[in-house]
C-alpha cells in the first residue's frame, strides 16, 4: 500500500488546486435539510461545508432526523434512487460497524451514510473513486498493484475504464482487496495521505471522484497509442 500512497500523494499534488472549482457536483439549496445553510462559494467548498454541517446536525438530532439527514445525502444529494425501502431504512438506522459489515453490497450508499456519522473518519467509496484508484496504478506502472472492487456505473467513460481495468488486472494478476477489508484499507490510505499533505480525507475522495473521467480517458488513449 506504500506505493499507492506515494501515487496518491503525487496525484493530489498535481491536480488539487485551491483556486479552481474542480468539483462539479451541484448542491440544490431548495433540497437542503432544515437547519442547513451554505455560503455562496465554490462547489468544492460548498460540498465540504455540507459534509461538516450534516454531521454536526446529525450528532445532536433525534433518531428520525438522523435518518432523514442520511436519506437526503443518499437520495437527494447523491442521486441514488434505486434502493429498496428496507435497504434505505437499514442505512438510516444502523451503526457505523453495522454499515461496514455489509461489505461491498450497497457501498455507494452506505459509505455516504458513514460520512454523515463522521466526515473526518469516513469517506464515500463509489464507482468513480474505485476507477480512479485502479487507473492511477496502471498509469504509474507501480510494481505491486492492488485491485479495489470495481463497481458498476451508468457513465460510459467509467464503463470503458472499468473494462480496461478488468483486462489489465487479470493479465497482470493483481492482488485483490477482499470485500471484507477494502473499505478499511481505503480509509487508512486516505488518512495517511491526508496527514502527510495536511489536508482532509473528504478533499482527496472528491478529487478522485472529480478526475475519474479524465483518468479513464487517459487510460483509453494511452492503450490506443501502443
Coordinates of N, CA and C in Angstrom, one line a residue:
X1 N 0.8 -1.2 0.0 CA 0.0 0.0 0.0 C 0.9 1.3 0.0
X2 N 2.1 1.1 0.4 CA 3.0 2.3 0.4 C 3.2 2.9 -1.0
X3 N 3.3 2.0 -2.0 CA 3.5 2.5 -3.4 C 2.2 3.3 -3.8
X4 N 1.1 2.8 -3.5 CA -0.2 3.5 -3.8 C -0.3 4.8 -3.1
X5 N 0.2 4.8 -1.8 CA 0.2 6.1 -1.1 C 1.0 7.2 -1.8
X6 N 2.2 6.8 -2.3 CA 3.0 7.7 -3.0 C 2.4 8.2 -4.3
X7 N 1.7 7.3 -5.0 CA 1.0 7.6 -6.2 C -0.1 8.6 -5.9
X8 N -0.9 8.4 -4.8 CA -2.0 9.2 -4.5 C -1.5 10.6 -4.0
X9 N -0.4 10.7 -3.4 CA 0.2 12.0 -3.0 C 0.6 12.8 -4.2
X10 N 1.2 12.1 -5.2 CA 1.6 12.8 -6.4 C 0.4 13.2 -7.2
X11 N -0.6 12.4 -7.2 CA -1.9 12.8 -7.9 C -2.5 14.0 -7.3
X12 N -2.6 14.0 -5.9 CA -3.1 15.2 -5.2 C -2.3 16.4 -5.5
X13 N -1.0 16.3 -5.4 CA -0.1 17.5 -5.7 C -0.3 18.0 -7.1
X14 N -0.5 17.1 -8.0 CA -0.6 17.5 -9.4 C -1.9 18.1 -9.8
X15 N -3.0 17.7 -9.2 CA -4.3 18.0 -9.6 C -5.1 18.8 -8.6
X16 N -4.8 18.9 -7.4 CA -5.5 19.7 -6.5 C -5.2 21.2 -6.6
X17 N -6.2 22.0 -6.7 CA -6.0 23.4 -6.9 C -7.0 24.2 -6.0
X18 N -6.5 25.0 -5.1 CA -7.4 25.8 -4.2 C -8.1 26.9 -5.0
X19 N -7.6 27.3 -6.2 CA -8.2 28.4 -6.9 C -9.2 28.0 -8.0
X20 N -9.2 26.7 -8.2 CA -10.1 26.2 -9.3 C -11.3 25.4 -8.7
X21 N -12.5 25.6 -9.3 CA -13.6 24.9 -8.8 C -13.7 23.6 -9.6
X22 N -12.9 22.6 -9.2 CA -12.7 21.4 -9.9 C -13.8 20.3 -9.6
X23 N -14.6 20.5 -8.6 CA -15.6 19.5 -8.2 C -17.0 20.1 -8.7
X24 N -17.6 19.3 -9.6 CA -18.7 19.9 -10.3 C -20.1 19.4 -9.8
X25 N -20.1 18.8 -8.6 CA -21.4 18.3 -8.0 C -22.2 19.5 -7.5
X26 N -23.3 19.8 -8.1 CA -24.2 20.9 -7.7 C -25.1 20.6 -6.5
X27 N -25.1 21.4 -5.5 CA -26.0 21.3 -4.4 C -27.2 22.2 -4.6
X28 N -28.4 21.7 -4.6 CA -29.6 22.5 -4.8 C -30.1 22.9 -3.4
X29 N -30.0 24.2 -3.2 CA -30.4 24.7 -1.9 C -31.8 24.4 -1.5
X30 N -32.7 24.3 -2.5 CA -34.1 24.0 -2.2 C -34.3 22.7 -1.5
X31 N -33.4 21.8 -1.7 CA -33.5 20.5 -1.1 C -32.7 20.3 0.2
X32 N -32.0 21.4 0.6 CA -31.2 21.3 1.9 C -32.1 21.0 3.1
X33 N -31.7 20.1 4.0 CA -32.5 19.8 5.2 C -32.6 21.1 6.0
X34 N -33.7 21.1 6.8 CA -33.9 22.3 7.7 C -32.8 22.4 8.7
X35 N -32.2 23.6 8.8 CA -31.1 23.8 9.7 C -29.8 23.8 9.0
X36 N -29.8 23.5 7.7 CA -28.5 23.6 7.0 C -28.5 24.8 6.0
X37 N -27.5 25.6 6.2 CA -27.3 26.7 5.2 C -25.9 26.8 4.8
X38 N -25.7 27.0 3.5 CA -24.3 27.0 2.9 C -24.0 28.4 2.4
X39 N -22.8 28.8 2.5 CA -22.3 30.0 1.9 C -22.2 29.9 0.4
X40 N -22.3 31.0 -0.3 CA -22.3 31.0 -1.8 C -20.9 31.1 -2.3
X41 N -20.2 29.9 -2.2 CA -18.8 29.8 -2.6 C -18.7 28.8 -3.7
X42 N -17.5 28.3 -3.9 CA -17.3 27.3 -5.0 C -18.0 26.0 -4.6
X43 N -18.2 25.1 -5.6 CA -18.8 23.8 -5.4 C -18.0 23.0 -4.5
X44 N -16.6 23.1 -4.6 CA -15.7 22.4 -3.7 C -16.0 22.8 -2.3
X45 N -16.0 24.0 -2.0 CA -16.2 24.5 -0.6 C -17.6 24.2 -0.1
X46 N -18.6 24.4 -1.0 CA -20.0 24.1 -0.5 C -20.2 22.6 -0.2
X47 N -19.6 21.7 -1.0 CA -19.7 20.3 -0.7 C -19.0 19.9 0.6
X48 N -17.8 20.5 0.8 CA -17.1 20.3 2.1 C -17.9 20.8 3.3
X49 N -18.5 22.0 3.1 CA -19.3 22.6 4.2 C -20.5 21.6 4.5
X50 N -21.1 21.1 3.4 CA -22.3 20.3 3.6 C -22.0 19.1 4.4
X51 N -20.9 18.4 4.1 CA -20.5 17.2 4.9 C -20.4 17.6 6.4
X52 N -19.7 18.7 6.7 CA -19.5 19.1 8.1 C -20.8 19.5 8.8
X53 N -21.6 20.2 8.1 CA -22.9 20.7 8.7 C -23.9 19.5 8.9
X54 N -23.9 18.6 7.9 CA -24.8 17.5 8.1 C -24.4 16.6 9.3
X55 N -23.0 16.4 9.4 CA -22.5 15.6 10.5 C -22.8 16.3 11.8
X56 N -22.6 17.6 11.9 CA -22.9 18.4 13.2 C -24.3 18.3 13.6
X57 N -25.2 18.4 12.6 CA -26.6 18.4 12.9 C -27.1 16.9 13.2
X58 N -26.5 15.9 12.6 CA -26.8 14.5 12.9 C -26.4 14.2 14.3
X59 N -25.3 14.7 14.8 CA -24.8 14.3 16.1 C -25.8 14.7 17.2
X60 N -26.5 15.9 17.0 CA -27.4 16.4 18.0 C -28.9 16.2 17.7
X61 N -29.2 15.4 16.7 CA -30.5 15.1 16.3 C -31.1 13.9 16.9
X62 N -32.5 13.8 16.9 CA -33.1 12.6 17.3 C -33.0 11.5 16.2
X63 N -33.5 10.3 16.5 CA -33.3 9.2 15.5 C -34.0 9.5 14.2
X64 N -35.2 10.0 14.2 CA -35.9 10.3 13.0 C -35.2 11.3 12.1
X65 N -34.7 12.4 12.7 CA -34.0 13.4 12.0 C -32.7 12.9 11.5
X66 N -32.0 12.0 12.3 CA -30.8 11.4 11.8 C -31.0 10.6 10.5
X67 N -32.1 9.8 10.5 CA -32.4 9.0 9.3 C -32.8 9.9 8.2
X68 N -33.5 11.0 8.4 CA -33.8 12.0 7.3 C -32.6 12.6 6.7
X69 N -31.6 12.9 7.5 CA -30.4 13.5 7.0 C -29.6 12.5 6.1
X70 N -29.6 11.3 6.6 CA -28.9 10.2 5.8 C -29.6 10.0 4.5
X71 N -31.0 9.9 4.5 CA -31.7 9.7 3.3 C -31.5 10.9 2.3
X72 N -31.5 12.1 2.9 CA -31.2 13.3 2.0 C -29.8 13.1 1.3
X73 N -28.8 12.7 2.0 CA -27.5 12.6 1.4 C -27.4 11.5 0.4
X74 N -28.1 10.4 0.6 CA -28.0 9.3 -0.3 C -28.9 9.6 -1.5
X75 N -30.1 10.0 -1.3 CA -31.1 10.1 -2.4 C -31.1 11.5 -3.1
X76 N -31.3 12.6 -2.3 CA -31.4 13.9 -2.9 C -30.0 14.4 -3.4
X77 N -29.0 14.4 -2.5 CA -27.7 14.8 -2.9 C -27.0 13.8 -3.8
X78 N -27.0 12.6 -3.4 CA -26.3 11.5 -4.1 C -26.9 11.0 -5.4
X79 N -28.3 11.2 -5.5 CA -29.0 10.8 -6.6 C -29.2 9.3 -6.8
X80 N -29.0 8.6 -5.7 CA -29.2 7.1 -5.7 C -30.7 6.9 -5.3
X81 N -31.5 6.6 -6.3 CA -32.9 6.5 -6.0 C -33.4 5.0 -6.2
X82 N -32.5 4.1 -6.4 CA -32.9 2.7 -6.6 C -32.9 1.8 -5.4
X83 N -32.6 2.3 -4.2 CA -32.6 1.5 -3.0 C -34.0 1.0 -2.7
X84 N -34.1 -0.2 -2.3 CA -35.4 -0.7 -1.7 C -35.6 -0.1 -0.4
X85 N -36.8 0.0 0.1 CA -37.1 0.7 1.3 C -36.4 0.0 2.5
X86 N -36.3 -1.3 2.5 CA -35.6 -1.9 3.6 C -34.1 -1.6 3.6
X87 N -33.6 -1.5 2.5 CA -32.1 -1.1 2.4 C -31.9 0.3 2.9
X88 N -32.8 1.2 2.4 CA -32.6 2.6 2.8 C -32.9 2.7 4.3
X89 N -33.8 2.0 4.9 CA -34.1 2.0 6.3 C -32.9 1.5 7.1
X90 N -32.2 0.5 6.5 CA -31.0 0.0 7.2 C -29.9 1.0 7.2
X91 N -29.7 1.7 6.1 CA -28.7 2.8 6.1 C -29.0 3.9 7.0
X92 N -30.3 4.2 7.2 CA -30.7 5.3 8.0 C -30.6 5.0 9.5
X93 N -30.6 3.8 9.9 CA -30.7 3.4 11.4 C -29.5 2.6 11.9
X94 N -28.6 2.2 11.1 CA -27.5 1.3 11.5 C -26.4 2.1 12.1
X95 N -25.6 1.4 13.0 CA -24.3 1.9 13.5 C -23.3 1.9 12.4
X96 N -22.2 2.6 12.6 CA -21.1 2.6 11.7 C -20.6 1.2 11.4
X97 N -20.4 0.3 12.4 CA -19.9 -1.0 12.2 C -20.9 -1.9 11.5
X98 N -22.2 -1.7 11.8 CA -23.2 -2.5 11.0 C -23.2 -2.1 9.6
X99 N -23.0 -0.9 9.2 CA -22.9 -0.5 7.8 C -21.7 -1.1 7.1
X100 N -20.6 -1.1 7.8 CA -19.4 -1.7 7.2 C -19.5 -3.2 7.1
X101 N -20.3 -3.8 7.9 CA -20.5 -5.2 7.9 C -21.2 -5.7 6.6
X102 N -21.8 -4.7 5.9 CA -22.5 -5.0 4.6 C -21.5 -5.4 3.6
X103 N -20.2 -5.1 3.9 CA -19.1 -5.4 2.9 C -19.3 -4.6 1.6
X104 N -19.3 -5.2 0.5 CA -19.3 -4.5 -0.8 C -20.8 -4.0 -1.1
X105 N -21.7 -4.8 -0.7 CA -23.1 -4.6 -1.1 C -23.6 -3.2 -0.7
X106 N -24.0 -2.4 -1.7 CA -24.5 -1.0 -1.4 C -23.5 0.0 -0.9
X107 N -22.2 -0.2 -1.2 CA -21.2 0.6 -0.6 C -21.4 2.1 -1.1
X108 N -21.9 2.3 -2.3 CA -22.1 3.7 -2.7 C -23.1 4.4 -1.9
X109 N -24.0 3.7 -1.3 CA -25.0 4.3 -0.4 C -24.5 4.3 1.1
X110 N -24.1 3.1 1.6 CA -23.7 3.1 3.0 C -22.5 3.9 3.3
X111 N -21.6 4.1 2.4 CA -20.4 5.0 2.7 C -20.9 6.4 2.8
X112 N -21.9 6.8 2.1 CA -22.5 8.2 2.3 C -23.1 8.3 3.6
X113 N -23.8 7.3 4.1 CA -24.3 7.3 5.5 C -23.2 7.5 6.5
X114 N -22.1 6.8 6.3 CA -20.9 6.9 7.2 C -20.4 8.3 7.2
X115 N -20.4 9.0 6.1 CA -19.9 10.3 6.1 C -20.7 11.2 7.0
X116 N -22.0 11.0 7.1 CA -22.9 11.7 8.0 C -22.5 11.4 9.4
X117 N -22.2 10.1 9.7 CA -21.8 9.7 11.0 C -20.6 10.4 11.5
X118 N -19.6 10.6 10.6 CA -18.3 11.3 10.9 C -17.5 11.5 9.6
X119 N -17.6 12.7 9.1 CA -17.0 13.1 7.8 C -15.5 13.2 7.9
X120 N -14.9 13.2 9.2 CA -13.5 13.2 9.3 C -12.9 11.8 9.5
X121 N -13.8 10.9 9.6 CA -13.4 9.5 9.8 C -13.7 8.6 8.6
X122 N -14.7 8.9 7.9 CA -15.2 8.1 6.8 C -15.3 8.9 5.5
X123 N -15.2 8.2 4.4 CA -15.3 8.9 3.1 C -16.2 8.0 2.1
X124 N -16.7 8.7 1.1 CA -17.5 8.0 0.1 C -16.6 7.1 -0.8
X125 N -17.1 5.9 -1.0 CA -16.5 5.0 -2.0 C -17.5 4.6 -3.0
X126 N -17.3 5.0 -4.3 CA -18.2 4.7 -5.3 C -17.5 4.3 -6.6
X127 N -18.2 4.1 -7.7 CA -17.6 3.7 -8.9 C -16.5 4.5 -9.5
X128 N -16.7 5.8 -9.3 CA -15.6 6.8 -9.9 C -14.4 6.7 -9.0
X129 N -14.6 6.7 -7.7 CA -13.4 6.6 -6.8 C -12.6 5.4 -7.0
X130 N -13.3 4.3 -7.1 CA -12.7 3.0 -7.4 C -11.9 3.0 -8.7
X131 N -12.6 3.5 -9.8 CA -12.0 3.6 -11.1 C -10.7 4.4 -11.0
X132 N -10.7 5.6 -10.4 CA -9.5 6.4 -10.2 C -8.4 5.7 -9.5
X133 N -8.7 5.1 -8.4 CA -7.7 4.4 -7.6 C -7.0 3.3 -8.4
X134 N -7.8 2.6 -9.2 CA -7.2 1.5 -10.1 C -6.4 2.0 -11.3
X135 N -7.0 3.0 -11.9 CA -6.3 3.6 -13.1 C -5.0 4.3 -12.7
X136 N -5.0 5.0 -11.6 CA -3.7 5.6 -11.2 C -2.6 4.6 -11.1
X137 N -2.9 3.4 -10.7 CA -1.8 2.4 -10.6 C -1.4 1.9 -11.9
X138 N -2.3 1.8 -12.9 CA -1.9 1.4 -14.2 C -1.0 2.5 -14.9
X139 N -1.5 3.7 -14.8 CA -0.7 4.8 -15.4 C 0.7 5.0 -14.7
X140 N 0.7 4.7 -13.4 CA 2.0 4.9 -12.7 C 2.9 3.7 -12.9
X141 N 2.3 2.6 -13.3 CA 3.1 1.3 -13.5 C 3.9 0.9 -12.3
X142 N 3.3 1.0 -11.1 CA 3.9 0.6 -9.9 C 4.1 -0.9 -9.9
X143 N 5.0 -1.4 -9.1 CA 5.4 -2.8 -9.1 C 4.3 -3.7 -8.5
X144 N 3.8 -3.3 -7.4 CA 2.7 -4.1 -6.7 C 1.4 -3.4 -6.8
X145 N 0.5 -3.9 -7.7 CA -0.8 -3.2 -7.9 C -1.8 -3.9 -7.0
X146 N -2.7 -3.1 -6.5 CA -3.8 -3.6 -5.6 C -5.2 -3.3 -6.2
X147 N -6.0 -4.3 -6.5 CA -7.2 -4.0 -7.2 C -8.3 -3.7 -6.1
X148 N -8.9 -2.5 -6.3 CA -10.1 -2.1 -5.5 C -11.3 -2.6 -6.2
X149 N -12.3 -3.0 -5.4 CA -13.6 -3.5 -6.1 C -14.1 -2.6 -7.2
X150 N -14.3 -3.2 -8.3 CA -14.8 -2.5 -9.5 C -16.4 -2.4 -9.4
X151 N -16.9 -1.2 -9.4 CA -18.4 -1.1 -9.2 C -19.0 -0.7 -10.5
X152 N -20.2 -1.1 -10.7 CA -20.9 -0.8 -12.0 C -21.2 0.7 -12.0
X153 N -21.3 1.2 -13.3 CA -21.6 2.7 -13.5 C -22.5 2.8 -14.7
X154 N -23.2 3.9 -14.7 CA -24.0 4.2 -15.9 C -23.3 5.2 -16.8
X155 N -22.1 5.6 -16.4 CA -21.3 6.6 -17.2 C -20.5 5.8 -18.2
X156 N -20.6 6.1 -19.4 CA -19.9 5.3 -20.5 C -18.4 5.3 -20.4
X157 N -17.8 6.5 -20.0 CA -16.3 6.5 -19.8 C -15.9 5.7 -18.7
X158 N -16.6 5.7 -17.6 CA -16.3 4.8 -16.4 C -16.4 3.4 -16.8
X159 N -17.5 3.0 -17.6 CA -17.6 1.7 -18.0 C -16.4 1.2 -18.8
X160 N -16.0 2.1 -19.8 CA -14.8 1.7 -20.6 C -13.6 1.6 -19.7
X161 N -13.4 2.5 -18.8 CA -12.3 2.4 -17.9 C -12.3 1.2 -17.1
X162 N -13.5 0.8 -16.6 CA -13.6 -0.4 -15.8 C -13.3 -1.7 -16.6
X163 N -13.7 -1.6 -17.9 CA -13.4 -2.8 -18.8 C -11.9 -2.9 -19.0
X164 N -11.2 -1.8 -19.1 CA -9.7 -1.8 -19.3 C -9.1 -2.3 -18.0
X165 N -9.6 -1.9 -16.9 CA -9.0 -2.3 -15.6 C -9.1 -3.8 -15.4
X166 N -10.3 -4.3 -15.7 CA -10.6 -5.8 -15.6 C -9.6 -6.6 -16.4
X167 N -9.4 -6.1 -17.7 CA -8.5 -6.8 -18.6 C -7.1 -6.8 -18.1
X168 N -6.6 -5.6 -17.7 CA -5.2 -5.4 -17.3 C -4.9 -6.1 -16.0
X169 N -5.8 -6.0 -15.0 CA -5.6 -6.6 -13.7 C -5.6 -8.1 -13.8
X170 N -6.4 -8.6 -14.7 CA -6.4 -10.1 -14.9 C -5.1 -10.6 -15.6
X171 N -4.7 -9.9 -16.6 CA -3.4 -10.3 -17.3 C -2.2 -10.2 -16.3
X172 N -2.2 -9.1 -15.5 CA -1.1 -8.9 -14.7 C -1.2 -9.5 -13.3
X173 N -2.3 -10.2 -13.1 CA -2.6 -10.9 -11.8 C -2.4 -10.0 -10.6
X174 N -3.2 -8.9 -10.6 CA -3.1 -8.0 -9.4 C -3.6 -8.7 -8.2
X175 N -3.1 -8.2 -7.0 CA -3.7 -8.6 -5.7 C -5.0 -7.9 -5.6
X176 N -6.0 -8.6 -5.0 CA -7.3 -8.0 -4.9 C -7.6 -7.8 -3.4
X177 N -8.2 -6.7 -3.1 CA -8.7 -6.4 -1.7 C -10.1 -7.1 -1.5
X178 N -10.2 -7.9 -0.5 CA -11.4 -8.6 -0.3 C -12.6 -7.6 0.1
X179 N -13.8 -8.1 -0.2 CA -15.0 -7.3 0.2 C -15.0 -7.0 1.6
X180 N -14.4 -7.8 2.5 CA -14.4 -7.6 3.9 C -13.5 -6.4 4.4
X181 N -12.4 -6.2 3.7 CA -11.4 -5.2 4.2 C -11.2 -4.0 3.3
X182 N -11.7 -4.1 2.1 CA -11.3 -3.0 1.2 C -11.7 -1.6 1.7
X183 N -12.8 -1.4 2.4 CA -13.2 -0.1 2.8 C -12.2 0.4 3.9
X184 N -11.9 -0.4 4.8 CA -11.0 0.0 5.9 C -9.6 0.3 5.3
X185 N -9.2 -0.5 4.3 CA -7.9 -0.2 3.7 C -7.9 1.2 2.9
X186 N -9.0 1.4 2.3 CA -9.3 2.7 1.5 C -9.2 3.9 2.5
X187 N -9.9 3.8 3.6 CA -9.9 4.9 4.6 C -8.5 5.1 5.2
X188 N -7.8 4.0 5.5 CA -6.4 4.2 6.0 C -5.5 4.8 5.0
X189 N -5.7 4.5 3.8 CA -4.9 5.1 2.7 C -5.2 6.6 2.7
X190 N -6.5 7.0 2.7 CA -6.8 8.4 2.6 C -6.3 9.2 3.8
X191 N -6.4 8.6 5.0 CA -5.9 9.2 6.2 C -4.4 9.4 6.2
X192 N -3.7 8.4 5.7 CA -2.2 8.5 5.7 C -1.8 9.6 4.7
X193 N -2.4 9.7 3.6 CA -2.1 10.7 2.6 C -2.5 12.1 3.1
X194 N -3.7 12.2 3.7 CA -4.2 13.5 4.2 C -3.3 14.0 5.3
X195 N -2.8 13.2 6.1 CA -1.9 13.6 7.2 C -0.6 14.2 6.6
X196 N 0.0 13.5 5.6 CA 1.2 13.9 5.1 C 1.1 15.2 4.2
X197 N -0.1 15.4 3.7 CA -0.3 16.6 2.8 C -1.0 17.7 3.5
X198 N -1.3 17.5 4.8 CA -2.0 18.5 5.6 C -3.3 18.9 5.0
X199 N -4.1 17.9 4.6 CA -5.4 18.1 4.0 C -6.4 17.2 4.8
X200 N -7.6 16.9 4.2 CA -8.6 16.0 4.8 C -9.0 15.0 3.8
X201 N -9.6 13.9 4.4 CA -9.9 12.7 3.5 C -11.0 13.1 2.6
X202 N -11.9 14.0 2.9 CA -13.0 14.4 2.0 C -12.5 15.0 0.7
X203 N -11.5 15.9 0.9 CA -11.0 16.5 -0.3 C -10.3 15.5 -1.2
X204 N -9.6 14.6 -0.7 CA -8.9 13.5 -1.5 C -10.0 12.7 -2.2
X205 N -11.0 12.3 -1.5 CA -12.1 11.5 -2.1 C -12.7 12.3 -3.2
X206 N -13.0 13.5 -3.0 CA -13.7 14.4 -4.0 C -12.8 14.5 -5.2
X207 N -11.5 14.6 -5.1 CA -10.6 14.7 -6.2 C -10.6 13.5 -7.0
X208 N -10.6 12.3 -6.3 CA -10.6 11.0 -7.0 C -11.9 10.9 -7.8
X209 N -13.0 11.3 -7.3 CA -14.3 11.3 -8.0 C -14.3 12.3 -9.2
X210 N -13.8 13.5 -8.9 CA -13.8 14.5 -10.0 C -13.0 14.2 -11.2
X211 N -11.9 13.5 -11.0 CA -10.9 13.2 -12.1 C -11.1 11.8 -12.7
X212 N -12.1 11.1 -12.3 CA -12.3 9.7 -12.8 C -12.5 9.7 -14.3
X213 N -13.3 10.6 -14.9 CA -13.5 10.6 -16.3 C -12.2 10.9 -17.1
X214 N -11.5 11.9 -16.5 CA -10.2 12.3 -17.1 C -9.2 11.2 -17.1
X215 N -9.1 10.4 -16.0 CA -8.2 9.3 -15.9 C -8.6 8.2 -16.8
X216 N -9.9 7.9 -16.9 CA -10.4 6.9 -17.8 C -10.1 7.2 -19.2
X217 N -10.2 8.4 -19.6 CA -9.9 8.9 -21.0 C -8.4 8.7 -21.2
X218 N -7.6 9.1 -20.3 CA -6.2 9.0 -20.4 C -5.7 7.5 -20.6
X219 N -6.4 6.6 -19.8 CA -6.0 5.2 -19.9 C -6.4 4.7 -21.3
X220 N -7.6 5.0 -21.8 CA -8.1 4.5 -23.0 C -7.2 5.0 -24.2
X221 N -6.8 6.2 -24.2 CA -6.0 6.7 -25.3 C -4.6 6.3 -25.2
X222 N -4.1 6.0 -24.0 CA -2.7 5.5 -23.8 C -2.6 4.1 -24.4
X223 N -3.7 3.3 -24.3 CA -3.7 2.0 -24.8 C -3.8 2.0 -26.3
X224 N -4.5 3.0 -26.9 CA -4.7 3.1 -28.3 C -3.3 3.4 -29.0
X225 N -2.5 4.2 -28.2 CA -1.2 4.7 -28.8 C -0.2 3.6 -28.8
X226 N -0.4 2.5 -28.1 CA 0.6 1.4 -28.0 C 0.5 0.5 -29.3

